[in-house]
């Protein structure tokens, strides 16, 4: 109840995480964290080559970068180099927010079609962080704010059936930080360095969060007014006909 002074907190207990329960497999899905031996650049050639090297034949690899331009560059180079890398049969898919609605719907359908994920490299932006039921054997991600990093890691061996998973992260310089704040990336980098070479399953990350006492700040900068709420449901046209 909003406004109550005695809010009750609900959390998973030992019974929920028991090995006999289906959730246990997801919570303990193994994935090893390591840095990627490549740097993001305007042409993304080094990252694309590292992606091809890391991709395991017959599995799905997910690459998440922070800008559409770098996603497109990575995708283009992978397609140009995959034959030379002996992965000409590996399918590729590019997903970002700039596609038109019809194209986006088609790509989202392909993204979540498990029959197409048998041997595929998906290059995407932040659009796959939430709301997409996607599981990859290999995840390669650029540095992002800690909450986003955790979301992205969750796309690796998501079901527990695609393991052992492997997670690689790409460090970014200050000039490459946008659209994120440098301070947020610094905090995430600090945590990733602590986790180097360790398992980052949901249960392991939960234990790490508790041990490191990680709490992400949240500052209320905006207030939802009555008129704003009503506008969400207002279907009357304005003077411009919108």
GROMACS .gro file of N, CA, C and O in nm, residues 130-235:
model
  424
  130UNK      N    1   1.614  -0.507  -2.152
  130UNK     CA    2   1.495  -0.546  -2.078
  130UNK      C    3   1.383  -0.580  -2.175
  130UNK      O    4   1.378  -0.529  -2.287
  131UNK      N    5   1.293  -0.667  -2.131
  131UNK     CA    6   1.176  -0.699  -2.210
  131UNK      C    7   1.200  -0.796  -2.324
  131UNK      O    8   1.111  -0.817  -2.406
  132UNK      N    9   1.317  -0.857  -2.330
  132UNK     CA   10   1.349  -0.952  -2.436
  132UNK      C   11   1.394  -1.083  -2.373
  132UNK      O   12   1.491  -1.085  -2.297
  133UNK      N   13   1.323  -1.191  -2.402
  133UNK     CA   14   1.360  -1.322  -2.348
  133UNK      C   15   1.464  -1.383  -2.440
  133UNK      O   16   1.433  -1.457  -2.532
  134UNK      N   17   1.589  -1.352  -2.412
  134UNK     CA   18   1.700  -1.390  -2.500
  134UNK      C   19   1.810  -1.455  -2.417
  134UNK      O   20   1.845  -1.405  -2.310
  135UNK      N   21   1.865  -1.564  -2.466
  135UNK     CA   22   1.972  -1.632  -2.397
  135UNK      C   23   2.086  -1.661  -2.494
  135UNK      O   24   2.064  -1.713  -2.603
  136UNK      N   25   2.208  -1.625  -2.455
  136UNK     CA   26   2.325  -1.643  -2.540
  136UNK      C   27   2.433  -1.719  -2.463
  136UNK      O   28   2.448  -1.700  -2.341
  137UNK      N   29   2.508  -1.801  -2.534
  137UNK     CA   30   2.621  -1.871  -2.471
  137UNK      C   31   2.733  -1.772  -2.441
  137UNK      O   32   2.801  -1.781  -2.338
  138UNK      N   33   2.752  -1.675  -2.532
  138UNK     CA   34   2.859  -1.576  -2.518
  138UNK      C   35   2.799  -1.437  -2.521
  138UNK      O   36   2.720  -1.404  -2.608
  139UNK      N   37   2.839  -1.355  -2.424
  139UNK     CA   38   2.796  -1.215  -2.419
  139UNK      C   39   2.920  -1.126  -2.422
  139UNK      O   40   3.015  -1.147  -2.347
  140UNK      N   41   2.917  -1.027  -2.511
  140UNK     CA   42   3.023  -0.927  -2.518
  140UNK      C   43   2.957  -0.791  -2.506
  140UNK      O   44   2.869  -0.757  -2.586
  141UNK      N   45   2.995  -0.714  -2.407
  141UNK     CA   46   2.930  -0.586  -2.383
  141UNK      C   47   3.029  -0.475  -2.357
  141UNK      O   48   3.134  -0.496  -2.294
  142UNK      N   49   2.996  -0.357  -2.406
  142UNK     CA   50   3.074  -0.239  -2.370
  142UNK      C   51   3.042  -0.201  -2.226
  142UNK      O   52   2.936  -0.234  -2.173
  143UNK      N   53   3.133  -0.129  -2.163
  143UNK     CA   54   3.112  -0.080  -2.029
  143UNK      C   55   2.988   0.008  -2.026
  143UNK      O   56   2.965   0.090  -2.115
  144UNK      N   57   2.906  -0.007  -1.922
  144UNK     CA   58   2.782   0.068  -1.907
  144UNK      C   59   2.759   0.090  -1.757
  144UNK      O   60   2.832   0.033  -1.675
  145UNK      N   61   2.662   0.171  -1.719
  145UNK     CA   62   2.630   0.184  -1.577
  145UNK      C   63   2.602   0.048  -1.515
  145UNK      O   64   2.553  -0.043  -1.582
  146UNK      N   65   2.631   0.034  -1.386
  146UNK     CA   66   2.626  -0.096  -1.321
  146UNK      C   67   2.491  -0.166  -1.338
  146UNK      O   68   2.485  -0.285  -1.367
  147UNK      N   69   2.380  -0.093  -1.323
  147UNK     CA   70   2.248  -0.155  -1.338
  147UNK      C   71   2.231  -0.213  -1.478
  147UNK      O   72   2.175  -0.322  -1.495
  148UNK      N   73   2.281  -0.143  -1.579
  148UNK     CA   74   2.272  -0.192  -1.717
  148UNK      C   75   2.363  -0.313  -1.738
  148UNK      O   76   2.326  -0.407  -1.809
  149UNK      N   77   2.481  -0.310  -1.678
  149UNK     CA   78   2.573  -0.424  -1.689
  149UNK      C   79   2.508  -0.550  -1.634
  149UNK      O   80   2.514  -0.658  -1.695
  150UNK      N   81   2.443  -0.538  -1.519
  150UNK     CA   82   2.377  -0.653  -1.457
  150UNK      C   83   2.266  -0.706  -1.548
  150UNK      O   84   2.251  -0.827  -1.566
  151UNK      N   85   2.189  -0.614  -1.609
  151UNK     CA   86   2.084  -0.655  -1.702
  151UNK      C   87   2.143  -0.728  -1.822
  151UNK      O   88   2.090  -0.830  -1.867
  152UNK      N   89   2.252  -0.677  -1.873
  152UNK     CA   90   2.314  -0.738  -1.991
  152UNK      C   91   2.370  -0.876  -1.957
  152UNK      O   92   2.356  -0.971  -2.035
  153UNK      N   93   2.435  -0.888  -1.843
  153UNK     CA   94   2.489  -1.017  -1.801
  153UNK      C   95   2.378  -1.121  -1.792
  153UNK      O   96   2.398  -1.239  -1.820
  154UNK      N   97   2.259  -1.074  -1.754
  154UNK     CA   98   2.145  -1.164  -1.743
  154UNK      C   99   2.102  -1.226  -1.875
  154UNK      O  100   2.025  -1.323  -1.878
  155UNK      N  101   2.152  -1.174  -1.987
  155UNK     CA  102   2.120  -1.230  -2.118
  155UNK      C  103   2.214  -1.344  -2.156
  155UNK      O  104   2.196  -1.407  -2.258
  156UNK      N  105   2.313  -1.370  -2.074
  156UNK     CA  106   2.407  -1.479  -2.099
  156UNK      C  107   2.364  -1.603  -2.020
  156UNK      O  108   2.344  -1.594  -1.898
  157UNK      N  109   2.349  -1.715  -2.089
  157UNK     CA  110   2.306  -1.839  -2.025
  157UNK      C  111   2.186  -1.813  -1.934
  157UNK      O  112   2.181  -1.857  -1.819
  158UNK      N  113   2.090  -1.741  -1.987
  158UNK     CA  114   1.974  -1.696  -1.910
  158UNK      C  115   1.893  -1.812  -1.853
  158UNK      O  116   1.846  -1.806  -1.739
  159UNK      N  117   1.878  -1.917  -1.930
  159UNK     CA  118   1.795  -2.029  -1.888
  159UNK      C  119   1.871  -2.135  -1.809
  159UNK      O  120   1.811  -2.221  -1.745
  160UNK      N  121   2.004  -2.128  -1.816
  160UNK     CA  122   2.085  -2.232  -1.754
  160UNK      C  123   2.109  -2.349  -1.848
  160UNK      O  124   2.179  -2.444  -1.813
  161UNK      N  125   2.051  -2.342  -1.969
  161UNK     CA  126   2.067  -2.449  -2.067
  161UNK      C  127   2.174  -2.418  -2.172
  161UNK      O  128   2.199  -2.500  -2.260
  162UNK      N  129   2.233  -2.299  -2.165
  162UNK     CA  130   2.328  -2.255  -2.267
  162UNK      C  131   2.469  -2.238  -2.211
  162UNK      O  132   2.548  -2.160  -2.263
  163UNK      N  133   2.499  -2.311  -2.107
  163UNK     CA  134   2.627  -2.292  -2.042
  163UNK      C  135   2.730  -2.398  -2.079
  163UNK      O  136   2.700  -2.492  -2.152
  164UNK      N  137   2.851  -2.381  -2.028
  164UNK     CA  138   2.887  -2.268  -1.942
  164UNK      C  139   2.897  -2.138  -2.022
  164UNK      O  140   2.956  -2.135  -2.130
  165UNK      N  141   2.838  -2.031  -1.969
  165UNK     CA  142   2.840  -1.904  -2.039
  165UNK      C  143   2.973  -1.831  -2.023
  165UNK      O  144   3.049  -1.857  -1.930
  166UNK      N  145   2.999  -1.742  -2.115
  166UNK     CA  146   3.118  -1.658  -2.105
  166UNK      C  147   3.079  -1.514  -2.132
  166UNK      O  148   3.007  -1.484  -2.227
  167UNK      N  149   3.126  -1.425  -2.044
  167UNK     CA  150   3.094  -1.282  -2.053
  167UNK      C  151   3.224  -1.203  -2.068
  167UNK      O  152   3.316  -1.219  -1.988
  168UNK      N  153   3.230  -1.121  -2.172
  168UNK     CA  154   3.345  -1.035  -2.194
  168UNK      C  155   3.297  -0.890  -2.190
  168UNK      O  156   3.189  -0.858  -2.242
  169UNK      N  157   3.377  -0.803  -2.130
  169UNK     CA  158   3.340  -0.661  -2.128
  169UNK      C  159   3.450  -0.576  -2.190
  169UNK      O  160   3.569  -0.609  -2.184
  170UNK      N  161   3.408  -0.467  -2.255
  170UNK     CA  162   3.499  -0.378  -2.326
  170UNK      C  163   3.507  -0.246  -2.249
  170UNK      O  164   3.406  -0.178  -2.229
  171UNK      N  165   3.626  -0.210  -2.207
  171UNK     CA  166   3.643  -0.084  -2.135
  171UNK      C  167   3.632   0.033  -2.234
  171UNK      O  168   3.661   0.018  -2.353
  172UNK      N  169   3.590   0.148  -2.183
  172UNK     CA  170   3.573   0.266  -2.266
  172UNK      C  171   3.646   0.385  -2.206
  172UNK      O  172   3.653   0.398  -2.084
  173UNK      N  173   3.699   0.470  -2.294
  173UNK     CA  174   3.763   0.592  -2.247
  173UNK      C  175   3.659   0.701  -2.221
  173UNK      O  176   3.541   0.685  -2.252
  174UNK      N  177   3.706   0.812  -2.167
  174UNK     CA  178   3.615   0.921  -2.132
  174UNK      C  179   3.540   0.975  -2.253
  174UNK      O  180   3.422   1.009  -2.245
  175UNK      N  181   3.607   0.983  -2.369
  175UNK     CA  182   3.543   1.037  -2.489
  175UNK      C  183   3.434   0.943  -2.542
  175UNK      O  184   3.347   0.986  -2.617
  176UNK      N  185   3.443   0.816  -2.505
  176UNK     CA  186   3.345   0.718  -2.554
  176UNK      C  187   3.231   0.695  -2.455
  176UNK      O  188   3.144   0.613  -2.478
  177UNK      N  189   3.231   0.769  -2.343
  177UNK     CA  190   3.132   0.748  -2.238
  177UNK      C  191   2.988   0.777  -2.280
  177UNK      O  192   2.897   0.703  -2.244
  178UNK      N  193   2.962   0.886  -2.355
  178UNK     CA  194   2.823   0.916  -2.392
  178UNK      C  195   2.757   0.796  -2.460
  178UNK      O  196   2.823   0.723  -2.533
  179UNK      N  197   2.630   0.771  -2.432
  179UNK     CA  198   2.533   0.858  -2.364
  179UNK      C  199   2.534   0.848  -2.213
  179UNK      O  200   2.441   0.899  -2.147
  180UNK      N  201   2.634   0.785  -2.154
  180UNK     CA  202   2.636   0.766  -2.009
  180UNK      C  203   2.732   0.865  -1.943
  180UNK      O  204   2.825   0.915  -2.007
  181UNK      N  205   2.711   0.888  -1.814
  181UNK     CA  206   2.797   0.977  -1.737
  181UNK      C  207   2.926   0.903  -1.700
  181UNK      O  208   2.923   0.783  -1.668
  182UNK      N  209   3.037   0.975  -1.703
  182UNK     CA  210   3.167   0.914  -1.674
  182UNK      C  211   3.170   0.851  -1.536
  182UNK      O  212   3.225   0.742  -1.516
  183UNK      N  213   3.110   0.918  -1.438
  183UNK     CA  214   3.108   0.867  -1.302
  183UNK      C  215   3.038   0.733  -1.290
  183UNK      O  216   3.082   0.644  -1.216
  184UNK      N  217   2.929   0.715  -1.365
  184UNK     CA  218   2.855   0.588  -1.363
  184UNK      C  219   2.940   0.476  -1.422
  184UNK      O  220   2.938   0.362  -1.374
  185UNK      N  221   3.017   0.508  -1.526
  185UNK     CA  222   3.103   0.407  -1.588
  185UNK      C  223   3.220   0.373  -1.496
  185UNK      O  224   3.263   0.258  -1.489
  186UNK      N  225   3.272   0.472  -1.425
  186UNK     CA  226   3.382   0.449  -1.331
  186UNK      C  227   3.340   0.350  -1.223
  186UNK      O  228   3.417   0.260  -1.185
  187UNK      N  229   3.219   0.369  -1.171
  187UNK     CA  230   3.169   0.279  -1.066
  187UNK      C  231   3.154   0.137  -1.120
  187UNK      O  232   3.193   0.039  -1.054
  188UNK      N  233   3.097   0.124  -1.239
  188UNK     CA  234   3.078  -0.008  -1.299
  188UNK      C  235   3.212  -0.076  -1.326
  188UNK      O  236   3.228  -0.196  -1.302
  189UNK      N  237   3.309   0.001  -1.375
  189UNK     CA  238   3.442  -0.054  -1.403
  189UNK      C  239   3.504  -0.109  -1.275
  189UNK      O  240   3.566  -0.217  -1.274
  190UNK      N  241   3.489  -0.037  -1.165
  190UNK     CA  242   3.543  -0.080  -1.037
  190UNK      C  243   3.486  -0.216  -0.995
  190UNK      O  244   3.559  -0.303  -0.947
  191UNK      N  245   3.357  -0.234  -1.016
  191UNK     CA  246   3.294  -0.362  -0.978
  191UNK      C  247   3.338  -0.475  -1.071
  191UNK      O  248   3.363  -0.588  -1.026
  192UNK      N  249   3.347  -0.446  -1.200
  192UNK     CA  250   3.387  -0.549  -1.295
  192UNK      C  251   3.529  -0.596  -1.270
  192UNK      O  252   3.560  -0.715  -1.286
  193UNK      N  253   3.617  -0.506  -1.232
  193UNK     CA  254   3.755  -0.544  -1.201
  193UNK      C  255   3.760  -0.635  -1.078
  193UNK      O  256   3.841  -0.727  -1.070
  194UNK      N  257   3.672  -0.611  -0.982
  194UNK     CA  258   3.665  -0.697  -0.864
  194UNK      C  259   3.616  -0.837  -0.900
  194UNK      O  260   3.651  -0.935  -0.835
  195UNK      N  261   3.533  -0.844  -1.003
  195UNK     CA  262   3.472  -0.972  -1.043
  195UNK      C  263   3.553  -1.045  -1.149
  195UNK      O  264   3.510  -1.150  -1.197
  196UNK      N  265   3.668  -0.994  -1.186
  196UNK     CA  266   3.746  -1.051  -1.295
  196UNK      C  267   3.776  -1.199  -1.269
  196UNK      O  268   3.827  -1.237  -1.163
  197UNK      N  269   3.741  -1.283  -1.368
  197UNK     CA  270   3.768  -1.425  -1.357
  197UNK      C  271   3.672  -1.502  -1.270
  197UNK      O  272   3.690  -1.622  -1.247
  198UNK      N  273   3.567  -1.435  -1.223
  198UNK     CA  274   3.471  -1.499  -1.133
  198UNK      C  275   3.339  -1.529  -1.203
  198UNK      O  276   3.309  -1.475  -1.309
  199UNK      N  277   3.260  -1.613  -1.140
  199UNK     CA  278   3.127  -1.644  -1.191
  199UNK      C  279   3.034  -1.527  -1.164
  199UNK      O  280   3.039  -1.465  -1.058
  200UNK      N  281   2.949  -1.495  -1.263
  200UNK     CA  282   2.855  -1.383  -1.247
  200UNK      C  283   2.712  -1.431  -1.270
  200UNK      O  284   2.632  -1.365  -1.336
  201UNK      N  285   2.679  -1.547  -1.217
  201UNK     CA  286   2.541  -1.596  -1.220
  201UNK      C  287   2.456  -1.503  -1.135
  201UNK      O  288   2.508  -1.426  -1.053
  202UNK      N  289   2.323  -1.504  -1.151
  202UNK     CA  290   2.238  -1.418  -1.069
  202UNK      C  291   2.263  -1.434  -0.919
  202UNK      O  292   2.265  -1.335  -0.845
  203UNK      N  293   2.281  -1.558  -0.874
  203UNK     CA  294   2.305  -1.579  -0.732
  203UNK      C  295   2.440  -1.522  -0.689
  203UNK      O  296   2.451  -1.459  -0.583
  204UNK      N  297   2.541  -1.539  -0.774
  204UNK     CA  298   2.674  -1.486  -0.741
  204UNK      C  299   2.672  -1.333  -0.737
  204UNK      O  300   2.733  -1.272  -0.649
  205UNK      N  301   2.602  -1.271  -0.831
  205UNK     CA  302   2.592  -1.125  -0.832
  205UNK      C  303   2.515  -1.074  -0.712
  205UNK      O  304   2.546  -0.967  -0.657
  206UNK      N  305   2.413  -1.148  -0.670
  206UNK     CA  306   2.336  -1.109  -0.552
  206UNK      C  307   2.424  -1.113  -0.428
  206UNK      O  308   2.421  -1.022  -0.344
  207UNK      N  309   2.505  -1.218  -0.417
  207UNK     CA  310   2.597  -1.230  -0.302
  207UNK      C  311   2.704  -1.121  -0.308
  207UNK      O  312   2.743  -1.066  -0.205
  208UNK      N  313   2.751  -1.089  -0.429
  208UNK     CA  314   2.850  -0.983  -0.446
  208UNK      C  315   2.792  -0.848  -0.405
  208UNK      O  316   2.858  -0.768  -0.337
  209UNK      N  317   2.669  -0.822  -0.445
  209UNK     CA  318   2.602  -0.696  -0.409
  209UNK      C  319   2.592  -0.682  -0.258
  209UNK      O  320   2.617  -0.574  -0.203
  210UNK      N  321   2.557  -0.791  -0.189
  210UNK     CA  322   2.545  -0.787  -0.043
  210UNK      C  323   2.682  -0.766   0.022
  210UNK      O  324   2.697  -0.685   0.113
  211UNK      N  325   2.782  -0.840  -0.026
  211UNK     CA  326   2.916  -0.831   0.033
  211UNK      C  327   2.977  -0.693   0.013
  211UNK      O  328   3.044  -0.639   0.103
  212UNK      N  329   2.954  -0.633  -0.104
  212UNK     CA  330   3.012  -0.502  -0.135
  212UNK      C  331   2.921  -0.387  -0.092
  212UNK      O  332   2.958  -0.270  -0.105
  213UNK      N  333   2.803  -0.422  -0.040
  213UNK     CA  334   2.705  -0.322   0.006
  213UNK      C  335   2.675  -0.219  -0.105
  213UNK      O  336   2.680  -0.098  -0.083
  214UNK      N  337   2.645  -0.271  -0.222
  214UNK     CA  338   2.617  -0.185  -0.336
  214UNK      C  339   2.474  -0.132  -0.329
  214UNK      O  340   2.378  -0.209  -0.323
  215UNK      N  341   2.460  -0.003  -0.326
  215UNK     CA  342   2.330   0.062  -0.334
  215UNK      C  343   2.342   0.173  -0.438
  215UNK      O  344   2.429   0.258  -0.429
  216UNK      N  345   2.255   0.170  -0.536
  216UNK     CA  346   2.260   0.269  -0.642
  216UNK      C  347   2.177   0.390  -0.604
  216UNK      O  348   2.062   0.376  -0.562
  217UNK      N  349   2.232   0.510  -0.616
  217UNK     CA  350   2.158   0.631  -0.578
  217UNK      C  351   2.043   0.658  -0.673
  217UNK      O  352   2.051   0.629  -0.792
  218UNK      N  353   1.937   0.712  -0.619
  218UNK     CA  354   1.823   0.753  -0.702
  218UNK      C  355   1.775   0.889  -0.654
  218UNK      O  356   1.736   0.905  -0.539
  219UNK      N  357   1.782   0.985  -0.742
  219UNK     CA  358   1.742   1.121  -0.707
  219UNK      C  359   1.614   1.158  -0.781
  219UNK      O  360   1.604   1.146  -0.903
  220UNK      N  361   1.514   1.200  -0.705
  220UNK     CA  362   1.387   1.240  -0.764
  220UNK      C  363   1.402   1.379  -0.826
  220UNK      O  364   1.414   1.479  -0.756
  221UNK      N  365   1.402   1.384  -0.959
  221UNK     CA  366   1.419   1.511  -1.028
  221UNK      C  367   1.290   1.560  -1.093
  221UNK      O  368   1.279   1.675  -1.130
  222UNK      N  369   1.192   1.469  -1.108
  222UNK     CA  370   1.070   1.506  -1.178
  222UNK      C  371   0.948   1.464  -1.097
  222UNK      O  372   0.951   1.364  -1.024
  223UNK      N  373   0.843   1.539  -1.109
  223UNK     CA  374   0.718   1.510  -1.039
  223UNK      C  375   0.608   1.493  -1.143
  223UNK      O  376   0.594   1.574  -1.234
  224UNK      N  377   0.530   1.386  -1.130
  224UNK     CA  378   0.418   1.361  -1.220
  224UNK      C  379   0.298   1.443  -1.172
  224UNK      O  380   0.242   1.417  -1.066
  225UNK      N  381   0.260   1.543  -1.252
  225UNK     CA  382   0.146   1.627  -1.217
  225UNK      C  383   0.017   1.565  -1.267
  225UNK      O  384   0.018   1.475  -1.351
  226UNK      N  385  -0.097   1.616  -1.219
  226UNK     CA  386  -0.227   1.566  -1.260
  226UNK      C  387  -0.243   1.578  -1.413
  226UNK      O  388  -0.287   1.485  -1.479
  227UNK      N  389  -0.205   1.691  -1.469
  227UNK     CA  390  -0.220   1.714  -1.612
  227UNK      C  391  -0.134   1.618  -1.693
  227UNK      O  392  -0.172   1.574  -1.801
  228UNK      N  393  -0.016   1.583  -1.640
  228UNK     CA  394   0.071   1.487  -1.709
  228UNK      C  395   0.006   1.348  -1.712
  228UNK      O  396   0.010   1.279  -1.814
  229UNK      N  397  -0.051   1.308  -1.600
  229UNK     CA  398  -0.116   1.178  -1.593
  229UNK      C  399  -0.235   1.172  -1.689
  229UNK      O  400  -0.254   1.073  -1.761
  230UNK      N  401  -0.316   1.278  -1.692
  230UNK     CA  402  -0.432   1.280  -1.781
  230UNK      C  403  -0.390   1.279  -1.927
  230UNK      O  404  -0.455   1.217  -2.012
  231UNK      N  405  -0.279   1.346  -1.958
  231UNK     CA  406  -0.230   1.349  -2.097
  231UNK      C  407  -0.193   1.211  -2.149
  231UNK      O  408  -0.199   1.185  -2.269
  232UNK      N  409  -0.154   1.122  -2.059
  232UNK     CA  410  -0.117   0.987  -2.100
  232UNK      C  411  -0.236   0.914  -2.162
  232UNK      O  412  -0.219   0.826  -2.247
  233UNK      N  413  -0.358   0.952  -2.121
  233UNK     CA  414  -0.478   0.881  -2.166
  233UNK      C  415  -0.567   0.969  -2.255
  233UNK      O  416  -0.674   0.928  -2.296
  234UNK      N  417  -0.522   1.091  -2.284
  234UNK     CA  418  -0.602   1.185  -2.362
  234UNK      C  419  -0.588   1.156  -2.511
  234UNK      O  420  -0.479   1.163  -2.566
  235UNK      N  421  -0.699   1.124  -2.575
  235UNK     CA  422  -0.695   1.092  -2.718
  235UNK      C  423  -0.753   1.204  -2.805
  235UNK      O  424  -0.768   1.188  -2.925
   0.00000   0.00000   0.00000
